[in-house]
Short mmCIF file of C-alpha atoms in Angstrom, two decimals:
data_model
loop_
_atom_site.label_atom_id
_atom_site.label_comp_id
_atom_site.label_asym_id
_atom_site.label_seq_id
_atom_site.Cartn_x
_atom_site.Cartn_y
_atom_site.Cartn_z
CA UNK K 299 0.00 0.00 0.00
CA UNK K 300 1.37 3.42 -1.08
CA UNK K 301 2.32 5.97 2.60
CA UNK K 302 3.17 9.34 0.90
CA UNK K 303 5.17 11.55 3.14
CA UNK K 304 3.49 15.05 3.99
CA UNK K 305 6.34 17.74 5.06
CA UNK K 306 7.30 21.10 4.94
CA UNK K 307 9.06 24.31 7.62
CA UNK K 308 6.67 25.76 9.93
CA UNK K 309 4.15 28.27 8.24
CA UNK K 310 5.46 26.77 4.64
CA UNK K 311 1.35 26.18 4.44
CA UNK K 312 1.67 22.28 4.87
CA UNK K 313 -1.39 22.77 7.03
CA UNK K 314 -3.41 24.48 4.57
CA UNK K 315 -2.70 21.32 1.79
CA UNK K 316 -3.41 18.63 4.59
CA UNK K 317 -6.77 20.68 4.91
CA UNK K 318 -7.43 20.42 1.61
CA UNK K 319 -6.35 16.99 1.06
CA UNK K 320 -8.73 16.07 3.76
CA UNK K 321 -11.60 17.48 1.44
CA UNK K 322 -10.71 16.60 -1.65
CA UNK K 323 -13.03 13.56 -3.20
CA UNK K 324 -10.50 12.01 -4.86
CA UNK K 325 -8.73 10.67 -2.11
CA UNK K 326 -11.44 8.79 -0.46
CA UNK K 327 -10.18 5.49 0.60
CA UNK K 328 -7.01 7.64 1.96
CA UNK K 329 -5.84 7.03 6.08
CA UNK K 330 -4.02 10.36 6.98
CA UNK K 331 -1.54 10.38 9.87
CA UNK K 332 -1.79 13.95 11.74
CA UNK K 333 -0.44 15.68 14.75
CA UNK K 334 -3.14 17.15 16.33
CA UNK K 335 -7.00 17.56 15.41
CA UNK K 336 -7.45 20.60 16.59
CA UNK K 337 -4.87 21.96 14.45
CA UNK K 338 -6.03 21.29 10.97
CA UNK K 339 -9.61 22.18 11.87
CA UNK K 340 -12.05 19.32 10.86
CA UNK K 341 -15.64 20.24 12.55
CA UNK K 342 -17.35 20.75 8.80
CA UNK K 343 -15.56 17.93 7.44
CA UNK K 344 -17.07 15.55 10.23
CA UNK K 345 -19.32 12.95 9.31
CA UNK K 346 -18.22 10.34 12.38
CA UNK K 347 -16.06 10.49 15.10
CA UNK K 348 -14.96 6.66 15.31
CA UNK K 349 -12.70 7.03 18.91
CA UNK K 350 -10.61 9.52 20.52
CA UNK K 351 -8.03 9.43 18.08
CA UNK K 352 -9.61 8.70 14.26
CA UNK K 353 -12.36 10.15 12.66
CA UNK K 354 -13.90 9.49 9.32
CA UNK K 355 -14.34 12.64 7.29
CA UNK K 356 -16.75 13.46 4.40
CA UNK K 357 -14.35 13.45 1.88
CA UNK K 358 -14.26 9.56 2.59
CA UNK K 359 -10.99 10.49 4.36
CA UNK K 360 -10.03 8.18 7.68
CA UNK K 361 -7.81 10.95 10.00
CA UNK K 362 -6.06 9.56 12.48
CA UNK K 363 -4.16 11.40 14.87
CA UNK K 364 -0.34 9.83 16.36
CA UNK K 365 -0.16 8.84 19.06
CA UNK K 366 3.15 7.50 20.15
CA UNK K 367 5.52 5.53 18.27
CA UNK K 368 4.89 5.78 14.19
CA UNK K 369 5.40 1.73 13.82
CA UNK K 370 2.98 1.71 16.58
CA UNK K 371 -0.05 3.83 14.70
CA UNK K 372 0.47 2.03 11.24
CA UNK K 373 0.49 -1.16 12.81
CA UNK K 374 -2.77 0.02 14.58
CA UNK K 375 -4.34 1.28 11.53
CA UNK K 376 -4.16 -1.64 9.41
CA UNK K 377 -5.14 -4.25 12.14
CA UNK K 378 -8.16 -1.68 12.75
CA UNK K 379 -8.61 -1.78 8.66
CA UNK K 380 -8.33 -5.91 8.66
CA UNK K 381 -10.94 -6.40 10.98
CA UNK K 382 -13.74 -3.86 9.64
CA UNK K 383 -13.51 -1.39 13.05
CA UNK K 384 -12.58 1.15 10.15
CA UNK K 385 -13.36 1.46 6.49
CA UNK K 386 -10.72 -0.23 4.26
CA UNK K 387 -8.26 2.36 2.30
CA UNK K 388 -5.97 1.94 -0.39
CA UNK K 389 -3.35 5.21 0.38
CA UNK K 390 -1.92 6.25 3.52
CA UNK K 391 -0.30 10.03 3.76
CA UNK K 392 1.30 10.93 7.00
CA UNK K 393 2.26 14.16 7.84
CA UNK K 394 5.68 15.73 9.67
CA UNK K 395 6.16 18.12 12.22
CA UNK K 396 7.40 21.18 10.83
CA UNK K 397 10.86 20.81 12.55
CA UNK K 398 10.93 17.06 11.41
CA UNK K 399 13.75 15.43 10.01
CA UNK K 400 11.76 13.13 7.79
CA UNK K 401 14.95 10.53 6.96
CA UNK K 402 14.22 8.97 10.22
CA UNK K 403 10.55 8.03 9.15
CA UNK K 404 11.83 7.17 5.86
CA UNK K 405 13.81 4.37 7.21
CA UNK K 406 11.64 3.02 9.66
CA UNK K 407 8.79 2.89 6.55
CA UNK K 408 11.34 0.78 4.40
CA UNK K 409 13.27 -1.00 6.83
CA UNK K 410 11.00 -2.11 9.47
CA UNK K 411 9.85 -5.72 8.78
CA UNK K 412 6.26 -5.40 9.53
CA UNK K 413 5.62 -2.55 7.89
CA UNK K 414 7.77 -3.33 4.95
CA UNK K 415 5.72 -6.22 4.08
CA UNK K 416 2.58 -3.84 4.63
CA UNK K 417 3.52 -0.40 2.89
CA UNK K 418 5.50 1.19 0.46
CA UNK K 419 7.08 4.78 0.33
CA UNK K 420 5.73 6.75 -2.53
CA UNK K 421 6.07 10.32 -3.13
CA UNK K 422 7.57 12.85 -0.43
CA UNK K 423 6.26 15.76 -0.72
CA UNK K 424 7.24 18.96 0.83
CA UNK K 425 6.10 22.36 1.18
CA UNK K 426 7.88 25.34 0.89
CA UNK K 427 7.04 28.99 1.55
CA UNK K 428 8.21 32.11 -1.24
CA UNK K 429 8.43 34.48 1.18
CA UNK K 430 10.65 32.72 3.85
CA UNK K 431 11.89 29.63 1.90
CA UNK K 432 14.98 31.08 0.80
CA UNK K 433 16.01 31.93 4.53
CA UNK K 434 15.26 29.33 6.19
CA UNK K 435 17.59 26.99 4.00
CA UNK K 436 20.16 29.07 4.65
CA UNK K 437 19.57 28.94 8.99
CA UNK K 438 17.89 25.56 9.56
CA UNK K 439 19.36 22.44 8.76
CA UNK K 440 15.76 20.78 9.07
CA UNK K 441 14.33 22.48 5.83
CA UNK K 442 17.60 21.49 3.96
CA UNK K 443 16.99 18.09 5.30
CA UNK K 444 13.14 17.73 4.38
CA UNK K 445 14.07 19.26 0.70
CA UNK K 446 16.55 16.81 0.61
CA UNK K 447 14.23 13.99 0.96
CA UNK K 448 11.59 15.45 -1.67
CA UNK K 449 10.22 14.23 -4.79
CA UNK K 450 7.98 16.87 -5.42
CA UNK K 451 8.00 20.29 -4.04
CA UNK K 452 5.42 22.72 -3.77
CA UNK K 453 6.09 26.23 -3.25
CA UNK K 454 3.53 28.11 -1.91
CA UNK K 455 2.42 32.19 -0.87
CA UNK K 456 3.70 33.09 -4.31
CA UNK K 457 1.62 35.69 -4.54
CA UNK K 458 3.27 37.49 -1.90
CA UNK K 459 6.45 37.27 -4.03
CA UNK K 460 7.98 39.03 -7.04
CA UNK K 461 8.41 36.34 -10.25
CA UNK K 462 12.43 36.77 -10.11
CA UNK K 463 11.92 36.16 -6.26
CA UNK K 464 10.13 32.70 -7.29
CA UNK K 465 12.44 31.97 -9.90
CA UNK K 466 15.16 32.84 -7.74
CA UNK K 467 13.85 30.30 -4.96
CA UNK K 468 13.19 27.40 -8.03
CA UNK K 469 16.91 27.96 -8.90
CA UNK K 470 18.32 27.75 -5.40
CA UNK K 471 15.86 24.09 -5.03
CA UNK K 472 17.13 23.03 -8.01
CA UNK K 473 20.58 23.01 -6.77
CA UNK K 474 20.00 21.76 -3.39
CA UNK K 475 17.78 19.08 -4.80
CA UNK K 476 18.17 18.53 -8.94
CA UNK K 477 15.67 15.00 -8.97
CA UNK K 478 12.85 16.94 -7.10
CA UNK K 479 9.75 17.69 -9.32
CA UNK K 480 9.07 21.69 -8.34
CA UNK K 481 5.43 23.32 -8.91
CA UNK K 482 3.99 26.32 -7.95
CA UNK K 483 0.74 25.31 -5.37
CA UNK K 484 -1.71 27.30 -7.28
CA UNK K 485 -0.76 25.35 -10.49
CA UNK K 486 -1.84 21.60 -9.00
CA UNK K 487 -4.67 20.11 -7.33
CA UNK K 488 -3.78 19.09 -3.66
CA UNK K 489 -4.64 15.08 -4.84
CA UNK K 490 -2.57 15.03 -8.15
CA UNK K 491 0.94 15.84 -5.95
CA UNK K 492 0.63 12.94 -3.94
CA UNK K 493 0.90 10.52 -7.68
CA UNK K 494 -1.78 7.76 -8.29
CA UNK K 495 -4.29 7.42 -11.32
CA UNK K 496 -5.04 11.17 -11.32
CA UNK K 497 -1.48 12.39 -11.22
CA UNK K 498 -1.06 15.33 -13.28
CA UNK K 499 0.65 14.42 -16.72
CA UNK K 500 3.34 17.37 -16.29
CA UNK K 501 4.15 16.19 -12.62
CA UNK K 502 4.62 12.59 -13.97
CA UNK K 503 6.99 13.58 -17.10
CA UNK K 504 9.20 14.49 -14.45
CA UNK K 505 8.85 11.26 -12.06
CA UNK K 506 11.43 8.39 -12.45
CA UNK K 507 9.57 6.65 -15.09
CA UNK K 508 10.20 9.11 -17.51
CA UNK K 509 13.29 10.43 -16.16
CA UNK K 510 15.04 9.61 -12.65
CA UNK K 511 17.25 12.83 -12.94
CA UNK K 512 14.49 14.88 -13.19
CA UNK K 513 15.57 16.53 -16.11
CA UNK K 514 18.59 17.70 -14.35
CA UNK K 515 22.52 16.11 -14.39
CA UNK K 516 22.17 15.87 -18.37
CA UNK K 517 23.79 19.39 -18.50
CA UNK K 518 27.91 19.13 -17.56
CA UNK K 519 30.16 21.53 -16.82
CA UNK K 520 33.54 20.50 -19.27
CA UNK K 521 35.57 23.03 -16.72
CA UNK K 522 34.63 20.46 -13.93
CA UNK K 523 36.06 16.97 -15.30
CA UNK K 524 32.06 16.15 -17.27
CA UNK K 525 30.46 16.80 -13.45
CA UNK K 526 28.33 19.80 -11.43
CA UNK K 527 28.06 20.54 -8.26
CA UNK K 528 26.24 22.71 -6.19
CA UNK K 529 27.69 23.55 -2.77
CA UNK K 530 24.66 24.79 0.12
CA UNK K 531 25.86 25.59 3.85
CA UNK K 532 23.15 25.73 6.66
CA UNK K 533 23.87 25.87 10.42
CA UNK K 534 27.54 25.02 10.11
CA UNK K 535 26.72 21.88 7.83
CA UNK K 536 27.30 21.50 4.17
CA UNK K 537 25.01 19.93 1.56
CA UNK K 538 26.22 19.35 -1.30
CA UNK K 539 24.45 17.69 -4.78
CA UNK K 540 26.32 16.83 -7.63
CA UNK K 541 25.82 14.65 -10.46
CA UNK K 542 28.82 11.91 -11.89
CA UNK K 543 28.61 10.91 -15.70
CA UNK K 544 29.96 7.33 -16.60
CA UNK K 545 30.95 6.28 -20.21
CA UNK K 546 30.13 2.81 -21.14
CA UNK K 547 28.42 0.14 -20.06
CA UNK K 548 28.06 -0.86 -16.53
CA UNK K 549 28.27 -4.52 -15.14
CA UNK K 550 24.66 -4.32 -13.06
CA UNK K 551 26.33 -6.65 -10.50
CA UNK K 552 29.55 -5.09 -9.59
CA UNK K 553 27.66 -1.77 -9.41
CA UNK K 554 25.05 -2.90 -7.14
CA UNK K 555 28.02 -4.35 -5.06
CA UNK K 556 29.95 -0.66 -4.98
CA UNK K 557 26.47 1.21 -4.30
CA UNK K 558 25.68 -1.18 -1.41
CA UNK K 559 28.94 -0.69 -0.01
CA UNK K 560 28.85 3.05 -0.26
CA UNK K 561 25.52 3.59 1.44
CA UNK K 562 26.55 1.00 4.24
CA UNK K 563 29.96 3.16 4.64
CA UNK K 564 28.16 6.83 4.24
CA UNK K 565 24.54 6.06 4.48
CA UNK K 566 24.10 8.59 6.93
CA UNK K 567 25.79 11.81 4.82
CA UNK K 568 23.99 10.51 1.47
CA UNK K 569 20.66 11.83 1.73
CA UNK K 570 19.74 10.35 -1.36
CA UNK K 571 21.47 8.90 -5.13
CA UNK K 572 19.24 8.87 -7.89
CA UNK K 573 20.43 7.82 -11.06
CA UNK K 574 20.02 6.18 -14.64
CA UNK K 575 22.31 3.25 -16.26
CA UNK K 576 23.38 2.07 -18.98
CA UNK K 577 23.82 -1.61 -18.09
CA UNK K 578 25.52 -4.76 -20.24
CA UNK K 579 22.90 -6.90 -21.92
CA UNK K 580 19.96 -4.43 -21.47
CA UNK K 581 18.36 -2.44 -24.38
CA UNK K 582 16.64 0.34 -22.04
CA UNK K 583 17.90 2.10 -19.26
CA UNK K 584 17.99 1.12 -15.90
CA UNK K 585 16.42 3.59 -13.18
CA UNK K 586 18.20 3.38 -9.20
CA UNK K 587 17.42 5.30 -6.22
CA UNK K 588 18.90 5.07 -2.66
CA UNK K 589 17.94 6.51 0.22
CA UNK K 590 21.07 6.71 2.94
CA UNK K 591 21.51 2.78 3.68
CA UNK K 592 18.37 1.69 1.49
CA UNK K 593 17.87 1.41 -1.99
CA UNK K 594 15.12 1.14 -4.08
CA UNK K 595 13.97 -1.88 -6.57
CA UNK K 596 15.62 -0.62 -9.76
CA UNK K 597 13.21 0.03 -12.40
CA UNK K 598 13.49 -0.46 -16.17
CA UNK K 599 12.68 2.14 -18.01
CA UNK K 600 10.56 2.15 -21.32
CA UNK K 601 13.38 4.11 -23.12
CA UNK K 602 16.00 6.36 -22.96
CA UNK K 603 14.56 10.51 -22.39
CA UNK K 604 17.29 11.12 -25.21
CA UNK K 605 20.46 10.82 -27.72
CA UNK K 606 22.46 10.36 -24.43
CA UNK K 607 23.43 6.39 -23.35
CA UNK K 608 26.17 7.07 -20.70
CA UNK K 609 25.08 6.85 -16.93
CA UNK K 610 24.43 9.20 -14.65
CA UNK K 611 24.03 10.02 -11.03
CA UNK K 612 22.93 12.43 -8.93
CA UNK K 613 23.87 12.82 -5.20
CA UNK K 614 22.63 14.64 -2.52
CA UNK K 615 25.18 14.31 0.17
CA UNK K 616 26.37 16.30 3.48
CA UNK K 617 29.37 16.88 4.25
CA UNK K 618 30.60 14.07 2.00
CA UNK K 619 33.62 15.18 -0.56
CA UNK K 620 32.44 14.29 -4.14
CA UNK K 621 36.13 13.45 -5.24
CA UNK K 622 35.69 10.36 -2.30
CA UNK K 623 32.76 9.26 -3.75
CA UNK K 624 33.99 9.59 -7.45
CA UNK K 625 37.26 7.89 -6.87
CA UNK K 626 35.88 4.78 -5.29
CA UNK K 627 33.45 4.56 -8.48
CA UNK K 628 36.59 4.77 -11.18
CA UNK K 629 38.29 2.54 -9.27
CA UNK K 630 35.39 0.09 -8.99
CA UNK K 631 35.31 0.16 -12.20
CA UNK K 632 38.84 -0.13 -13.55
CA UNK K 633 38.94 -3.08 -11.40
CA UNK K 634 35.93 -4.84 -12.79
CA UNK K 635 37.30 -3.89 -16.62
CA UNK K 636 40.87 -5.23 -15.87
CA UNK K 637 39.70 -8.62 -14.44
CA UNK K 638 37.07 -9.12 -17.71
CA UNK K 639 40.17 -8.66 -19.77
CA UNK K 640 42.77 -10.89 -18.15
CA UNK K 641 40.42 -13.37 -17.09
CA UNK K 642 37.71 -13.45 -19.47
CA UNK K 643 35.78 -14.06 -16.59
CA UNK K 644 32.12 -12.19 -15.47
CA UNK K 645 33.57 -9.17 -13.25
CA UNK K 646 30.85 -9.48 -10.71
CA UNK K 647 32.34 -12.74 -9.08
CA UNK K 648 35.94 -10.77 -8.76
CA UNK K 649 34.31 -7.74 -7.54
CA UNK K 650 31.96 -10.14 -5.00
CA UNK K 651 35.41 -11.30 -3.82
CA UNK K 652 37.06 -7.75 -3.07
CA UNK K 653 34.19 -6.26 -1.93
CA UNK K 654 34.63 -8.64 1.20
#
């Protein structure tokens, strides 16, 4: 079952989308995960108060308020849903404090085994706010860290703002977080940014089925070695994203060996790697994405977004030197190449063997 990830800073208007989330028809059949009752403001959207802490809205909405431990209330919610003490649903979205780190509920959503055999993470979305955005990225590590873990970002209170002040803030996300899928609030219905069958077709262009890099890391800077970077700095720590371009063909094996043992080593600095490959003995592209120490089912793609066939990633990372992580990957490499040549034999067993 799809959990999409509700975040945003305080006053970034995350409130005012859960609101209208809450009444929109087309998420009926949708469980959503909130602080506090009182603060969203539910009376008119009432049509039963099942206990203290869940209440089914008109909408067709369940809202549940957390209570505790957030293994605790998903476990709760879907024993409730199994045995008919609430309505069945087919979507979960749970929303974050506004000074949440949301990697923490990230991982405990993927990793957990309960609710990994229950739920999947879909889309994070976060909210962010024209008119204060562009300060508070630059003071609070939290609102680097929630745009960090975004896959669509909605920036809201536009009208309060000057177009070059909005394109200003879309340029400054862009570099923090070059995968994301930015949109202005008043251009998409509150139910088409979580994804689903209504999802808007310009949002979904941009998703990782058409193109994992977001349409960002095909552009290279020839000064820089074929690689961008973009260099953020936010209450003494630095975030950093920057994208790595790799000619030929990949063995899908020994790569999923040196990714695994990157995350394990840096998990906690890489905030996320999305990327797309060109692997040996596949015709289309191969889609990744990791998470710090989790990665994502790969995904084959239905064909390349252009002319381009050499593999790419993108990194979000902090405090993490790119050269580190570009080093190990050449030398990955020009270890698997050199043992196909001498030995004749698949790299992947040799690379099995080193990677020990």
């Amino acid at each position: 079952m799809p959990v999409n990830l509700l975040t945003g800073f305080l006053g970034s208007g995350k409130t005012t989308l859960l609101r209208e989330l809450l009444a929109d028809p087309e998420l009926k059949q949708t469980a959503v995960l909130i602080n506090e009752f009182g603060e969203v403001g539910l009376d008119h959207h009432l049509l039963e108060r099942i206990d203290e802490n869940v209440v089914l809205l008109n909408s067709g909405c369940i809202c549940c308020t957390v209570r505790g431990e957030l293994v605790d209330a998903l476990i709760d919610l879907d024993t409730r849903r199994a045995r008919g003490v609430i309505p069945d649903f087919d979507r979960v979205v749970i929303e974050t404090t506004g000074l949440a780190d949301p990697f923490p509920a990230l991982s405990t959503l993927r990793a957990h085994p309960v609710l990994a055999n229950h739920f999947s993470v879909d889309k994070v979305v976060v909210t962010i706010d024209a008119v204060n955005g562009e300060a508070q990225l630059g003071d609070r590590l939290e609102a680097v860290r929630q745009l960090a873990a975004a896959d669509v970002v909605a920036i809201t209170k536009t009208d309060l703002c000057s177009r070059e002040a909005v394109a200003a803030l879309r340029r400054k996300l862009t570099a923090i977080n070059p995968s994301a899928v930015t949109v202005l609030r008043q251009d998409a219905e509150a139910a088409h940014l979580l994804g689903g069958s209504s999802f808007s077709p310009d949002l979904a262009d941009a998703s990782t089925d058409a193109d994992p890099l977001g349409g960002h890391g095909h552009h290279h800077d020839k000064g820089d070695g074929g690689h961008h970077h973009h260099h953020h700095a936010s209450g003494g720590s630095t975030v950093t994203s920057f994208s790595l371009t790799v000619e030929g063909r990949l063995d899908w094996t020994a790569f999923g060996i040196w990714l695994t043992m990157l995350l394990n080593r840096h998990g906690d600095r890489i905030f996320r790697v999305k990327g797309i490959l060109n692997v040996g003995g596949e015709d289309r592209p191969v889609a990744i994405h990791g998470v710090q120490r989790l990665v994502h089912p790969p995904v084959h793609m239905k064909a390349w977004p252009d002319a381009d066939r050499r593999s790419k990633l993108v990194f979000i990372v902090e405090g993490l030197d790119q050269a580190v992580i570009e080093r190990s990957l050449r030398v990955f490499n020009d270890l698997s190449d050199r043992l196909l040549s001498q030995t004749g034999e698949n790299p992947s067993r040799q690379a099995r063997q080193l990677a020990l």
